[in-house]
XYZ file of C-alpha atoms in Angstrom:
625
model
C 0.000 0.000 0.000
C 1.037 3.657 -0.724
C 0.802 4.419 2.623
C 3.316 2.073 3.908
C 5.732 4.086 2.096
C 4.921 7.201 3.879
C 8.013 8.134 6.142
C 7.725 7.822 9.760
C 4.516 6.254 9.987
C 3.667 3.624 11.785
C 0.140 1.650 11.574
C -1.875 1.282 14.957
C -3.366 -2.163 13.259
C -2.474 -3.966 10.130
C -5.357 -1.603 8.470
C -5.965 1.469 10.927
C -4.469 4.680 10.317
C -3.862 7.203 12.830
C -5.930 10.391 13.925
C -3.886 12.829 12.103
C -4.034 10.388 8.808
C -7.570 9.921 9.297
C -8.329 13.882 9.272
C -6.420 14.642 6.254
C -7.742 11.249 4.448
C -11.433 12.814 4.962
C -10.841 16.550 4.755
C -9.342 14.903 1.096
C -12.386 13.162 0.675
C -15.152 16.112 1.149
C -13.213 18.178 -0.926
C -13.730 15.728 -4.107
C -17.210 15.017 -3.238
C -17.749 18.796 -3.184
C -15.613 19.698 -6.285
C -17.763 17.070 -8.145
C -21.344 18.195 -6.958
C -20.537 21.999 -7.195
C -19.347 21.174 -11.146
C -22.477 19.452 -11.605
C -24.594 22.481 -10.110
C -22.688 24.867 -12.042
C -22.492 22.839 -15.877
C -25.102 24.961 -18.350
C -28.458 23.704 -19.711
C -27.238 20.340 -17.819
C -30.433 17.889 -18.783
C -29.157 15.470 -16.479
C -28.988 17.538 -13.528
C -32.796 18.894 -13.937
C -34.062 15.381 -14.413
C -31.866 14.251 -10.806
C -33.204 17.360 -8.952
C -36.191 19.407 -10.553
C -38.196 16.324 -11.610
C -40.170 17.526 -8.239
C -41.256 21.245 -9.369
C -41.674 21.104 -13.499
C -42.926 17.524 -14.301
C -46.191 17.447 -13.638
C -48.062 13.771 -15.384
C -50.250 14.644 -17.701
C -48.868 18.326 -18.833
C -46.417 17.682 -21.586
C -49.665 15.419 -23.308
C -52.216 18.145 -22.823
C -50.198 20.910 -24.605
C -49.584 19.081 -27.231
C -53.665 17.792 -27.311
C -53.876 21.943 -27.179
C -51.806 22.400 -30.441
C -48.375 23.703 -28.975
C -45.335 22.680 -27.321
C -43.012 23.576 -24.253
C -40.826 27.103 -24.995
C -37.938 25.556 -25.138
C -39.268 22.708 -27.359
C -41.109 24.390 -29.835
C -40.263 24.368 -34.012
C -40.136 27.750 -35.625
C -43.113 27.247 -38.465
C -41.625 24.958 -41.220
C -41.286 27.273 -44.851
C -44.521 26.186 -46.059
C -46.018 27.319 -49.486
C -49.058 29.463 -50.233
C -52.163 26.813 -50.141
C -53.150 26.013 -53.633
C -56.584 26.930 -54.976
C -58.663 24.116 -55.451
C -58.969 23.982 -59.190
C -62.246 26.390 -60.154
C -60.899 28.553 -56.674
C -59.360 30.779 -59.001
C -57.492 33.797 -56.487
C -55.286 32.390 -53.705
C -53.859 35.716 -52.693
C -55.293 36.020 -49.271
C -53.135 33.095 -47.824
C -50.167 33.998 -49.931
C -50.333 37.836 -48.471
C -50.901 36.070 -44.915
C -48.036 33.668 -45.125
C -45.537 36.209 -46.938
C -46.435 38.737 -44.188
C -45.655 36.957 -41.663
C -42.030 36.106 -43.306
C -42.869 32.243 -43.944
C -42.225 32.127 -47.628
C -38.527 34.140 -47.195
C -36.876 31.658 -44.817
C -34.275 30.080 -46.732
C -34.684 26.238 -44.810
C -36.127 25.007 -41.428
C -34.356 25.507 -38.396
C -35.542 22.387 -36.781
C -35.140 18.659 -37.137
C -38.012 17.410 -39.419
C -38.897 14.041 -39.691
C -38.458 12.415 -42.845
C -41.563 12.330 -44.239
C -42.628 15.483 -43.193
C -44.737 16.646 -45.995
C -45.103 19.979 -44.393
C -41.387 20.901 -45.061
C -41.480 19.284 -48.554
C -38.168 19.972 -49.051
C -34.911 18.369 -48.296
C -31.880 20.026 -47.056
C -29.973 19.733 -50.579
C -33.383 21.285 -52.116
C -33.988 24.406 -49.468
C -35.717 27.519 -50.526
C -34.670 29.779 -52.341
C -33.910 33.389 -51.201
C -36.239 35.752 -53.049
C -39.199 37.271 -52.480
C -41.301 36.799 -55.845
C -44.369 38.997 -55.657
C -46.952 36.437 -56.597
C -50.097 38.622 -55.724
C -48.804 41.418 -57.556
C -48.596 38.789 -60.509
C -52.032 37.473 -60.135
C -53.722 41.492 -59.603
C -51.925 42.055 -63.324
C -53.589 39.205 -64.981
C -56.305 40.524 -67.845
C -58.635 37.549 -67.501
C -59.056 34.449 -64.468
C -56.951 31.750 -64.880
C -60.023 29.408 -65.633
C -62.052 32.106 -67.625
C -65.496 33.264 -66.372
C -67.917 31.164 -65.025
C -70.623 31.002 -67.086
C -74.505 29.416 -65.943
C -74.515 26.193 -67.619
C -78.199 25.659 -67.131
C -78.272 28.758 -69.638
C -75.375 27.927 -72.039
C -76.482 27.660 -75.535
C -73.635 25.401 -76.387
C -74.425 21.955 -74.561
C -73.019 19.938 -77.116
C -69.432 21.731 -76.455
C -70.184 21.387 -73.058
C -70.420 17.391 -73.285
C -67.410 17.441 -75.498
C -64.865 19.363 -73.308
C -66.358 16.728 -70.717
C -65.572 13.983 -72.452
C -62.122 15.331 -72.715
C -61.721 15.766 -69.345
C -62.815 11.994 -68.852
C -60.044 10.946 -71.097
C -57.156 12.433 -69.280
C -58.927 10.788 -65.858
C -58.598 7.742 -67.551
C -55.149 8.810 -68.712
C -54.128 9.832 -65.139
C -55.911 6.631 -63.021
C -53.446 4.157 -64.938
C -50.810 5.764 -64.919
C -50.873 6.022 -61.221
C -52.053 2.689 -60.519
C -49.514 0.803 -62.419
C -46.583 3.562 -63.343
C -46.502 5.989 -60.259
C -42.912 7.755 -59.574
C -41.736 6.217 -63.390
C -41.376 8.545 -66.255
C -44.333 7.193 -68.734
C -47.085 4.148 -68.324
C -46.625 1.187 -70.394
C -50.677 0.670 -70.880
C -50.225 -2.875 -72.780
C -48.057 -4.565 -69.956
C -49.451 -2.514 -67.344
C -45.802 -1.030 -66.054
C -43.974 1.727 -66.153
C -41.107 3.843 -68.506
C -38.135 4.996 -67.398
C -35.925 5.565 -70.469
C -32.571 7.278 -70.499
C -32.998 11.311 -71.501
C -33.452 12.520 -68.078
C -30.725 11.274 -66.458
C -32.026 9.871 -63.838
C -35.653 12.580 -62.839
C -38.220 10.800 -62.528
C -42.235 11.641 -62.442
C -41.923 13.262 -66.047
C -45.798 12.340 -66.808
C -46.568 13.994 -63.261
C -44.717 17.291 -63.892
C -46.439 17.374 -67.176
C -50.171 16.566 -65.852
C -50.059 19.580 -63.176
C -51.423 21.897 -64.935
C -53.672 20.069 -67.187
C -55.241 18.441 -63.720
C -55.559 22.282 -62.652
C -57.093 23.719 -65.935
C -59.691 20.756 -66.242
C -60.341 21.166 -61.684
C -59.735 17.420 -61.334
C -58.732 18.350 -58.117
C -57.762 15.457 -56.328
C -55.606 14.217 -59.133
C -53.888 17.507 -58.969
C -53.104 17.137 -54.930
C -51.785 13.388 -55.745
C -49.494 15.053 -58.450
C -48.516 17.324 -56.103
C -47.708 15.374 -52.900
C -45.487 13.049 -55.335
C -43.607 16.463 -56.644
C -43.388 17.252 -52.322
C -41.940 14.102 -51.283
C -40.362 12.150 -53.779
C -39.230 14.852 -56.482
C -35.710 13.844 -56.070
C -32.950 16.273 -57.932
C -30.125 14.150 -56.837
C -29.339 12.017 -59.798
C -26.388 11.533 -61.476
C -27.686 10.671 -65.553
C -27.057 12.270 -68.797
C -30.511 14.640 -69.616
C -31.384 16.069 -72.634
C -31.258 19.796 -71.879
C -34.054 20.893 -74.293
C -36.509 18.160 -72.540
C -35.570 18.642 -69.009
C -36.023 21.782 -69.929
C -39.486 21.937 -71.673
C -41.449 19.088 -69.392
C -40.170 19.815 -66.390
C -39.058 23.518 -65.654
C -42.030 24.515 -68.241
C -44.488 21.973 -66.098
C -42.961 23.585 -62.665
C -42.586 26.989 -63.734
C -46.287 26.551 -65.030
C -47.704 25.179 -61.336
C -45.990 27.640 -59.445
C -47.744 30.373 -61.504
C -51.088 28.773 -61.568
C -50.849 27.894 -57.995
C -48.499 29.936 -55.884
C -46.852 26.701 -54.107
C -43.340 27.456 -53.219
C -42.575 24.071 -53.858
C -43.048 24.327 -57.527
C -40.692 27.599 -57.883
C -37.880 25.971 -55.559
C -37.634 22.956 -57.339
C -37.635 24.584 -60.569
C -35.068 27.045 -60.403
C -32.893 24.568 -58.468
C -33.341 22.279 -61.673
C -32.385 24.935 -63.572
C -29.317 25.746 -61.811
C -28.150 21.605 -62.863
C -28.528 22.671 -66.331
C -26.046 25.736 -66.459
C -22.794 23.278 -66.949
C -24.517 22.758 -70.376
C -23.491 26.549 -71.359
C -19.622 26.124 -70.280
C -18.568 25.892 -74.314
C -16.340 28.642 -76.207
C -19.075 29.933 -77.788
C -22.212 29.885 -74.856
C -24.189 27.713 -77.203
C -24.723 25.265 -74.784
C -24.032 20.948 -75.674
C -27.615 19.045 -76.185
C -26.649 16.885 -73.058
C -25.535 17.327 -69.461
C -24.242 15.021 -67.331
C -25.805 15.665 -64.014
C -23.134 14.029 -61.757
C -19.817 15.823 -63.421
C -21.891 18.732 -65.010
C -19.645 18.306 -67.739
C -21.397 18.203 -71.692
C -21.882 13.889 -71.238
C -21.193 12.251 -74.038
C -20.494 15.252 -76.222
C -17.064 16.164 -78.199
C -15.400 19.010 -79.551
C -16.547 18.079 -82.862
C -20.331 17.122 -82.197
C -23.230 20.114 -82.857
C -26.050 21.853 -81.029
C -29.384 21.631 -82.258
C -31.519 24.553 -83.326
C -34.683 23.406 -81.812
C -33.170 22.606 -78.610
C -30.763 25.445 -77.389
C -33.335 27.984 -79.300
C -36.105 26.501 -76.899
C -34.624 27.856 -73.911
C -35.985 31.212 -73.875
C -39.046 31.051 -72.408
C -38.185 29.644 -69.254
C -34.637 31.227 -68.123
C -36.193 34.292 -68.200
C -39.035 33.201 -66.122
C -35.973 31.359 -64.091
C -34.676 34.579 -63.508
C -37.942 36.310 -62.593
C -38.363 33.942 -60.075
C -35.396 33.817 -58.733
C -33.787 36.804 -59.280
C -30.316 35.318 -60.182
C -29.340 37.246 -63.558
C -27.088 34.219 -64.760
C -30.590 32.245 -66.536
C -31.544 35.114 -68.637
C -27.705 36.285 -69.680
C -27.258 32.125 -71.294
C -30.323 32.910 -73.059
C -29.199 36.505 -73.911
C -26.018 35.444 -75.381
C -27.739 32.573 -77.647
C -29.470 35.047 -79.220
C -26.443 37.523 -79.814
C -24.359 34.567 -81.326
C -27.556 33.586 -83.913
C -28.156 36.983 -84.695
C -24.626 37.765 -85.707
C -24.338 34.920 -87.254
C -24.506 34.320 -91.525
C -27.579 32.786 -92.522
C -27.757 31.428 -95.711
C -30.478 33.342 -97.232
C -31.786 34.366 -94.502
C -32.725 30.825 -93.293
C -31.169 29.122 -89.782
C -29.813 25.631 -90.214
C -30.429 23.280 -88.121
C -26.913 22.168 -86.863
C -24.232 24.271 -85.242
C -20.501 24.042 -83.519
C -20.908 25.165 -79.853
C -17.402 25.242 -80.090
C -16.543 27.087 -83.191
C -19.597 29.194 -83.648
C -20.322 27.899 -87.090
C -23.541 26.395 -88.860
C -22.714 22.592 -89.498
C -25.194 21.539 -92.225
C -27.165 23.653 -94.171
C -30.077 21.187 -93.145
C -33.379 23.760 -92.788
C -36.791 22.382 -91.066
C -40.092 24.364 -89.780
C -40.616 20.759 -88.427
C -37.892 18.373 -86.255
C -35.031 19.865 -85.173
C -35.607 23.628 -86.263
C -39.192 23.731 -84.522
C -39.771 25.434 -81.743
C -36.859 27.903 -82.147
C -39.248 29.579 -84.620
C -42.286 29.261 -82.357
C -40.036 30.893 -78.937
C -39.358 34.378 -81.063
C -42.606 35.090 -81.747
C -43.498 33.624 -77.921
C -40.621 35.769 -76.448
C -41.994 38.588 -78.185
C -45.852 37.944 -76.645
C -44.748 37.108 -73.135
C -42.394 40.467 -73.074
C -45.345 42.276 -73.465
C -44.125 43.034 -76.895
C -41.423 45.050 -75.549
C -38.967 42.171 -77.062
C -38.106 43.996 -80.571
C -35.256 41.897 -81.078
C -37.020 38.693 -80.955
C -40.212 40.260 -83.088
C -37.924 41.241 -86.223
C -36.046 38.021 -85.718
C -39.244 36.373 -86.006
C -40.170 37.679 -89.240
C -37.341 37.641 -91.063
C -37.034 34.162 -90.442
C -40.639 34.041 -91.555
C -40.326 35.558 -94.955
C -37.316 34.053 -95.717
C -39.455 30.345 -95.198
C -42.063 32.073 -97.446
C -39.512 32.312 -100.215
C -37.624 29.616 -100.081
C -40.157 26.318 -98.397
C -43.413 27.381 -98.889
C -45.303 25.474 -101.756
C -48.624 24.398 -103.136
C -48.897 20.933 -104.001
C -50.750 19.939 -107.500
C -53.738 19.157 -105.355
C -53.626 22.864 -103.984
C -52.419 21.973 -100.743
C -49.897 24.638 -98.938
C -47.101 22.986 -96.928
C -43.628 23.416 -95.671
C -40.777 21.776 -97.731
C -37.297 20.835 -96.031
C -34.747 22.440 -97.328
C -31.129 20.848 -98.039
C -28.416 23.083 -99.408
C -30.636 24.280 -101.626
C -32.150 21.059 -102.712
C -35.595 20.655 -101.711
C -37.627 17.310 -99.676
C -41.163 18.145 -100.746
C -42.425 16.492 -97.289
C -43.906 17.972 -94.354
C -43.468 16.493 -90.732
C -46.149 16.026 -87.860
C -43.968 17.809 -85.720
C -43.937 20.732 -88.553
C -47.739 20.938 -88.000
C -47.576 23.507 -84.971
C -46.398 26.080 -87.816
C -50.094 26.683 -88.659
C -50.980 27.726 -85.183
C -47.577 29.700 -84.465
C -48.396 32.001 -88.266
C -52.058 32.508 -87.038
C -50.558 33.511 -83.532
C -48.082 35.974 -84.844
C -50.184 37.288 -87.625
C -51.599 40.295 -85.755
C -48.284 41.684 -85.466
C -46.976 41.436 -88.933
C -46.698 44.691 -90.928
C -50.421 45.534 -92.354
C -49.572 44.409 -95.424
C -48.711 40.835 -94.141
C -51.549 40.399 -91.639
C -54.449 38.876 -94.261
C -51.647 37.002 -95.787
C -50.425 35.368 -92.439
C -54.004 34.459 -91.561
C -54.390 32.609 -94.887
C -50.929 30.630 -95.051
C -51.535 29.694 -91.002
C -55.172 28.276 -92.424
C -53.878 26.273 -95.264
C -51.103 25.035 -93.359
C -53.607 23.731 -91.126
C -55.880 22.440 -93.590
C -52.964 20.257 -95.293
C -52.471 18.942 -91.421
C -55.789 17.888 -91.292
C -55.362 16.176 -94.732
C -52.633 14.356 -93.637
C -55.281 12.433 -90.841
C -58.652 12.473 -92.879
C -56.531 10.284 -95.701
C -55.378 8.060 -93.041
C -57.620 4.309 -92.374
C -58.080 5.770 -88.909
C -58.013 9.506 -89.429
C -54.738 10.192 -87.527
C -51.810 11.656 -88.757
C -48.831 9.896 -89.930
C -45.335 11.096 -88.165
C -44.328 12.068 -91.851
C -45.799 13.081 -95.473
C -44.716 13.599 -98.742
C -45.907 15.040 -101.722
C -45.102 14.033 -104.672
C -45.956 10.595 -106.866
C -49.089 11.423 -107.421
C -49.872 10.947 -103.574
C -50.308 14.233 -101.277
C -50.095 14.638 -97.706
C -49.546 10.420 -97.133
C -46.613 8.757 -95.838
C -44.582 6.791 -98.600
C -43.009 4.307 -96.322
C -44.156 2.268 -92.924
C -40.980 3.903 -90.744
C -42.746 7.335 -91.266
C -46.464 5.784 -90.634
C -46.457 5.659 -87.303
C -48.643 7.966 -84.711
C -47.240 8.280 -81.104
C -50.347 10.609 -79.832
C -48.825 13.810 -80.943
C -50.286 17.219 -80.393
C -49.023 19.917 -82.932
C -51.943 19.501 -85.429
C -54.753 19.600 -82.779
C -52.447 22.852 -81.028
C -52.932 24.769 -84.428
C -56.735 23.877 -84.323
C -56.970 25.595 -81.133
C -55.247 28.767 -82.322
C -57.289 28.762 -85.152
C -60.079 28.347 -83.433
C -59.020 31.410 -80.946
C -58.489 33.491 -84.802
C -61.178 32.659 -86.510
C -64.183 30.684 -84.637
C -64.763 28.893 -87.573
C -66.647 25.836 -86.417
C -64.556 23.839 -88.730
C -61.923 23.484 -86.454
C -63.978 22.133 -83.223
C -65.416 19.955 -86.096
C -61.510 18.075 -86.847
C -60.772 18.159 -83.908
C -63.658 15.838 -82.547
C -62.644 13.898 -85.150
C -59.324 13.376 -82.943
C -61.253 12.867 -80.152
C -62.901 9.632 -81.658
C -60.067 8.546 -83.174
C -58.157 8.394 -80.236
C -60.745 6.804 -78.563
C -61.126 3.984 -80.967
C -57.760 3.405 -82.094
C -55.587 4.405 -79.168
C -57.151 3.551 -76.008
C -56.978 0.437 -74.358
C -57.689 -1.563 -71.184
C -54.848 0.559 -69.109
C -54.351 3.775 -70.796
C -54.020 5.354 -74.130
C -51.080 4.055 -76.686
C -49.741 5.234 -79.554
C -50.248 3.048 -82.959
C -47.536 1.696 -85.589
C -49.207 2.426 -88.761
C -51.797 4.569 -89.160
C -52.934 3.339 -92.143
C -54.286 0.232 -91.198
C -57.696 -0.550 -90.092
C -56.968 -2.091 -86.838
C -53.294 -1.037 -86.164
C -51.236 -2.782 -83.208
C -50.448 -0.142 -80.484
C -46.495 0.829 -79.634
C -47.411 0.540 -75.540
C -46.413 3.722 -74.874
C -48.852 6.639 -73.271
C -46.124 9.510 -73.251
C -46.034 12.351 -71.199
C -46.548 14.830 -73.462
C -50.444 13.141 -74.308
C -51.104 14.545 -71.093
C -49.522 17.470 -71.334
C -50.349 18.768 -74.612
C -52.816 16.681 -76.970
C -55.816 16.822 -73.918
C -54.845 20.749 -73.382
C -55.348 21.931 -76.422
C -58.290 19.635 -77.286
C -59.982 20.774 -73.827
C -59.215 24.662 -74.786
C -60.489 24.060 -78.072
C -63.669 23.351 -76.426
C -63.324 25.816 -73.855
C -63.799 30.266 -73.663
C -61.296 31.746 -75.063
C -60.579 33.540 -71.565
C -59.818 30.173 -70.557
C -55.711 30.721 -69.949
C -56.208 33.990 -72.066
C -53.660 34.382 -74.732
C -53.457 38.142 -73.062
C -52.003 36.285 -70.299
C -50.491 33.477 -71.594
C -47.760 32.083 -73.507
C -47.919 28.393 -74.396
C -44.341 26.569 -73.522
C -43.478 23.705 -76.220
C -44.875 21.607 -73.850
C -47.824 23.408 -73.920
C -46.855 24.677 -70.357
C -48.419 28.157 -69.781
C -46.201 30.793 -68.493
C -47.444 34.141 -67.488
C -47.221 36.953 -69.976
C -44.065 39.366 -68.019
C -45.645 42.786 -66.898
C -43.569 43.456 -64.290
C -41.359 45.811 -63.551
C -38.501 43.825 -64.120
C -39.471 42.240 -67.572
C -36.937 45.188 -69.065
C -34.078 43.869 -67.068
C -35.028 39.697 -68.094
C -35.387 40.269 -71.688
C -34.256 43.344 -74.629
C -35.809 46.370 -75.221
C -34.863 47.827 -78.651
C-alpha cells in the first residue's frame, strides 16, 4: 500500500491509520465530493442535472400530453413554423392571394430552410436540405392582380349555355385524361411514362435519372380541367419524392421543356413554393450545359460531373433545342432573381443573330465550339421547330417590348415564305425541307404547330402581311388535317410527302407511325381562338374519336404503328406529353377563349403556360430595342 511508504509512519493495526491520517484522508475526501457536486450544479443547460433534482417542481403527469392535445409545445421545445407554401386553390378557386399575403407577411415564404429537425416524411417541409428555398421574395399577388382575364375564364350558368353539345365534349375530354391519369398512377406511379399494354412503367434514359416526367407534365392540365384530387396526388409526389439528386445524362431541351415549363407553369397557376424551388434549383443543374467557347450550350448534361456527357469538340447543337430555352430562363430569372438564366439565353441570341444565314434561313446544326452552322439542313418541323415558335413567344410574353425577338421572327418568316413554302398539284400549302438548296417536298407532324404559331403571330406582322399570315396559317392547317382524314383511322402519320401522285400520305411504314402527338390539334386551337370557324372544333372531334377507338386500351391510351391500317397494333407507350399537350389543347379548343387567355399566356413547347411578363422587371429579363 502507498501508505506504507509514507516516512515515519507507523500503523496502529495492520489496516488502521492514525488520527492525524484519518483527518487529512477525509478533509481529502469532502473536498472531491464537493468539487464534483458543485461542477455538476454549475455545468449549463445540464439535462441530467434537472431530471436528478427538478423532476419535483416542473414535471407534472399529464402536462407535456395536454399541450400538445392543445396544439403547442413547451418554450424551449417548440419548431419555428416549417417554410410552407401558399395553399393552392382548389382547381375552379381561381385567387389564392389572401393566404399567400398572410403567409408572406408573416415572413414564412422568405426563410431560406427550417431551423428544426423534421422528420423524414414530413410533408409539411417538402423539401430536403440539398433542395432548401430559395432566397427571393417573388411577388406572386402582384402577378395574379396584373392578370387581364381568371386563370379558368369566367364562369358562365350552364343551365343557360347555348352550347351543350361543347359542353359534353370538353367533358368527355376531361374523362379521357382521368382515364389517362388513373393508370398511370395505378400501375406507373414515380416512373417517367405508363406502359398501358403490360401494365408497367417507362423509365428511359434522356433525363438522367428525374423521374415523375408524366406527373410534372399533368399539373397543370389536372388544374385547368379542376380534377382536383388528381392535382393534390401530383402534387404530394412532386413534395416528397421529387428527387434532384441524380447523377444521368438529360437532354437539356426536354428537361427543360417538361419539367421547368411543367414547374414553372404550377408555381404560376398555384403559388406553391414548392413548384418555384424545385424549378429554379433544376435549372441551376442545367447551367454546366453553357460552359462551351461559344455559350451555345451541348444538347446533353451530365448531371453528376456537369460536364457536356457524351459530347465532343466536334459534335453540334441543335436549333430546336438550345433555341427553346428562352421562355423559361427568363421566367428562371424572374423567379429567382439570379441574372445568370436570362444572360445564357441573352447570349444565344447575340451569337444567332450575328451569325450568316444562308439566305436568310437558320440551319439546323451548329458548332458550340466554333460558332459555325454545321449543315445547311433547314426544317419548320424536327429539329428547327420550336426555335421559330419561342421568337414570336418571347416577343408575346415580353409584353411586346422584345423587338429583337419580333424582327427576328419575321425575317425568319419571310425568308421560309420564299424559299419552303409550296402548293402541291392538289392545292395543298405545306412546308418543304430544305437541303443546301435542294428541296424534300415532305412535311413532318412535328412541322404541323407552324399553322398555329403564323395565325398567332399574324396580328403583329406589318399591315400588309396580316391577311396574308391568316391565310398561309389556315392552309397550313388544312394540309395537317389532310394528312389524318386520308389516313384508315383519321390520324396523322409522323411524316408526309408530296409528290408521286400521292399528297399529304406517308410513302413508307418507318414514317407511318402515330405516337399521340399534339401539334396539329395545337394549331386547331389557335385557329379556333383566330377565326371561330366551327370547322376546327369539327376536326378536332374527329381526334377525339379517333383516339378513342384506335388508341385507347384496357390501361391507358397508346400510340399506334401504322396509321394506315384498319386495326393497327399499339407501340405501348402513353407519353407524357399526351397529357400534357394533346388533352390541353383539345380541352381549350372546347373551352372560352378567356380560358388561360392568350393576353395572359404564352404556351411553352410543352404546352406549359407561363405568365405573360408585366412586371417591372421584364426590361431587365429580356431586350428592349
Amino acid at each position: 500500500m502507498l501508505v506504507r511508504k509514507v516516512p515515519g509512519f507507523v500503523p496502529a493495526s495492520p489496516w488502521g491509520l492514525r488520527l492525524p491520517q484519518k483527518f487529512l484522508f477525509l478533509l481529502f475526501l469532502s473536498g472531491l465530493v464537493t468539487l464534483c457536486f458543485g461542477a455538476l450544479f454549475l455545468l449549463p443547460h445540464s439535462s441530467r442535472l434537472k431530471r436528478l433534482f427538478s423532476a419535483s417542481r416542473t414535471q407534472q403527469p399529464g402536462l407535456e400530453v395536454m399541450a400538445e392535445i392543445a396544439g403547442h409545445h413547451s418554450v424551449s421545445e417548440q419548431e419555428p413554423p416549417p417554410n410552407p407554401a401558399p395553399a393552392a386553390p382548389a382547381p375552379g378557386e381561381d385567387d389564392p392571394d389572401r393566404l399567400v399575403g398572410v403567409l408572406r407577411r408573416k415572413g414564412w415564404l422568405r426563410r431560406t430552410r427550417p431551423t428544426g429537425p423534421r422528420e423524414e416524411g414530413n410533408r409539411v417541409a417538402a423539401l430536403r436540405p440539398q433542395e432548401e428555398s430559395v432566397r427571393f421574395n417573388f411577388d406572386y399577388n402582384g402577378f395574379r392582380s396584373r392578370l387581364r382575364h381568371p386563370v379558368l375564364g369566367t364562369r358562365t350558368d350552364e343551365s343557360k349555355e347555348s352550347q351543350s353539345l361543347v359542353r359534353a365534349q370538353r367533358e368527355k375530354i376531361k374523362e379521357m385524361m382521368r382515364f389517362s391519369w388513373q393508370n398511370y398512377r395505378r400501375y406507373a406511379m414515380g416512373k417517367n411514362e405508363l406502359r398501358p399494354l403490360t401494365k408497367d412503367g417507362f423509365e428511359g434514359s434522356m433525363f438522367g435519372g428525374l423521374g415523375g416526367a408524366t406527373i410534372i407534365d399533368s399539373l397543370d392540365t389536372l388544374y385547368l380541367m379542376e380534377l382536383k384530387e388528381e392535382f393534390q396526388e401530383a402534387k404530394a409526389w412532386v413534395q416528397d419524392s421529387f428527387h434532384l439528386n441524380v447523377s444521368g445524362e438529360a437532354s437539356l431541351f426536354e428537361v427543360n421543356i417538361r419539367y421547368i415549363g411543367g414547374l414553372l407553369s404550377a408555381f404560376y397557376l398555384t403559388g406553391e413554393e414548392v413548384f418555384r424551388v424545385k424549378a429554379i434549383k433544376l435549372g441551376e443543374k442545367l447551367l454546366p450545359a453553357f460552359n462551351t467557347p461559344t455559350g451555345i450550350p451541348k444538347g446533353v448534361v451530365n448531371f453528376k460531373s456537369g460536364s457536356w456527357g457524351w459530347a465532343t469538340a466536334g459534335s453540334s447543337s441543335v436549333l430546336a433545342e438550345f433555341g427553346s430555352l428562352h421562355l423559361e430562363f427568363l421566367h428562371l430569372t424572374e423567379l429567382s432573381g439570379n441574372p445568370v438564366f436570362a444572360e445564357k439565353v441573352r447570349n444565344i441570341r447575340k451569337v444567332l443573330r450575328e451569325i450568316d444565314k444562308p439566305f436568310g434561313l437558320y440551319p439546323n446544326f451548329l458548332s458550340p465550339v466554333s460558332g459555325n452552322w454545321v449543315q445547311h439542313h433547314v426544317s419548320v418541323g424536327g429539329l428547327g421547330d420550336s426555335f421559330y415558335e419561342y421568337l414570336i413567344k418571347s416577343w408575346l410574353m415580353s409584353a411586346k417590348t422584345d423587338t429583337e425577338a419580333k424582327n427576328m421572327y419575321y425575317e425568319a418568316l419571310e425568308a421560309i415564305e420564299t424559299y419552303l413554302v409550296n402548293v402541291s398539284p392538289g392545292g395543298l400549302t405545306y412546308i418543304a425541307e430544305w437541303r443546301g438548296g435542294i428541296l424534300d417536298h415532305k412535311m413532318g407532324h412535328l412541322a404541323c404547330f407552324s399553322g398555329g404559331m403564323i395565325a398567332l403571330g399574324a396580328e403583329d406582322a406589318k399591315e400588309e402581311k396580316k391577311a396574308y399570315y391568316r391565310e398561309l396559317a389556315a392552309q397550313i392547317t388544312r394540309t395537317c388535317h389532310e394528312s389524318y382524314a386520308r389516313s384508315d383511322t383519321k390520324l396523322g402519320p409522323e411524316a408526309f410527302w408530296f409528290n408521286s401522285g400521292r399528297e399529304a400520305m406517308a410513302t413508307q411504314l418507318s414514317e407511318s407511325y402515330y405516337i399521340l402527338r399534339p401539334e396539329v390539334v395545337e394549331s386547331y386551337m389557335y385557329l379556333w381562338r383566330q377565326t371561330h370557324d366551327p370547322i376546327y372544333r369539327e376536326w378536332g372531334w374527329e381526334v377525339v374519336m379517333a383516339l378513342e377507338k384506335h388508341c385507347r386500351t384496357e390501361a391507358g391510351f397508346s400510340g399506334i404503328q401504322d396509321v394506315y391500317s384498319s386495326n393497327p397494333n399499339h407501340d405501348n407507350r402513353q407519353q407524357s406529353f399526351f397529357l400534357a399537350e394533346t388533352l390541353k389543347y383539345l380541352y381549350l379548343l372546347f373551352s372560352e377563349d378567356n380560358v388561360l387567355s392568350l393576353e395572359d399566356w404564352v404556351f411553352n413547347t410543352e404546352a406549359h403556360p407561363l405568365p405573360v411578363n408585366r412586371s417591372d422587371s421584364s426590361s431587365t429579363a429580356g431586350h428592349r430595342h
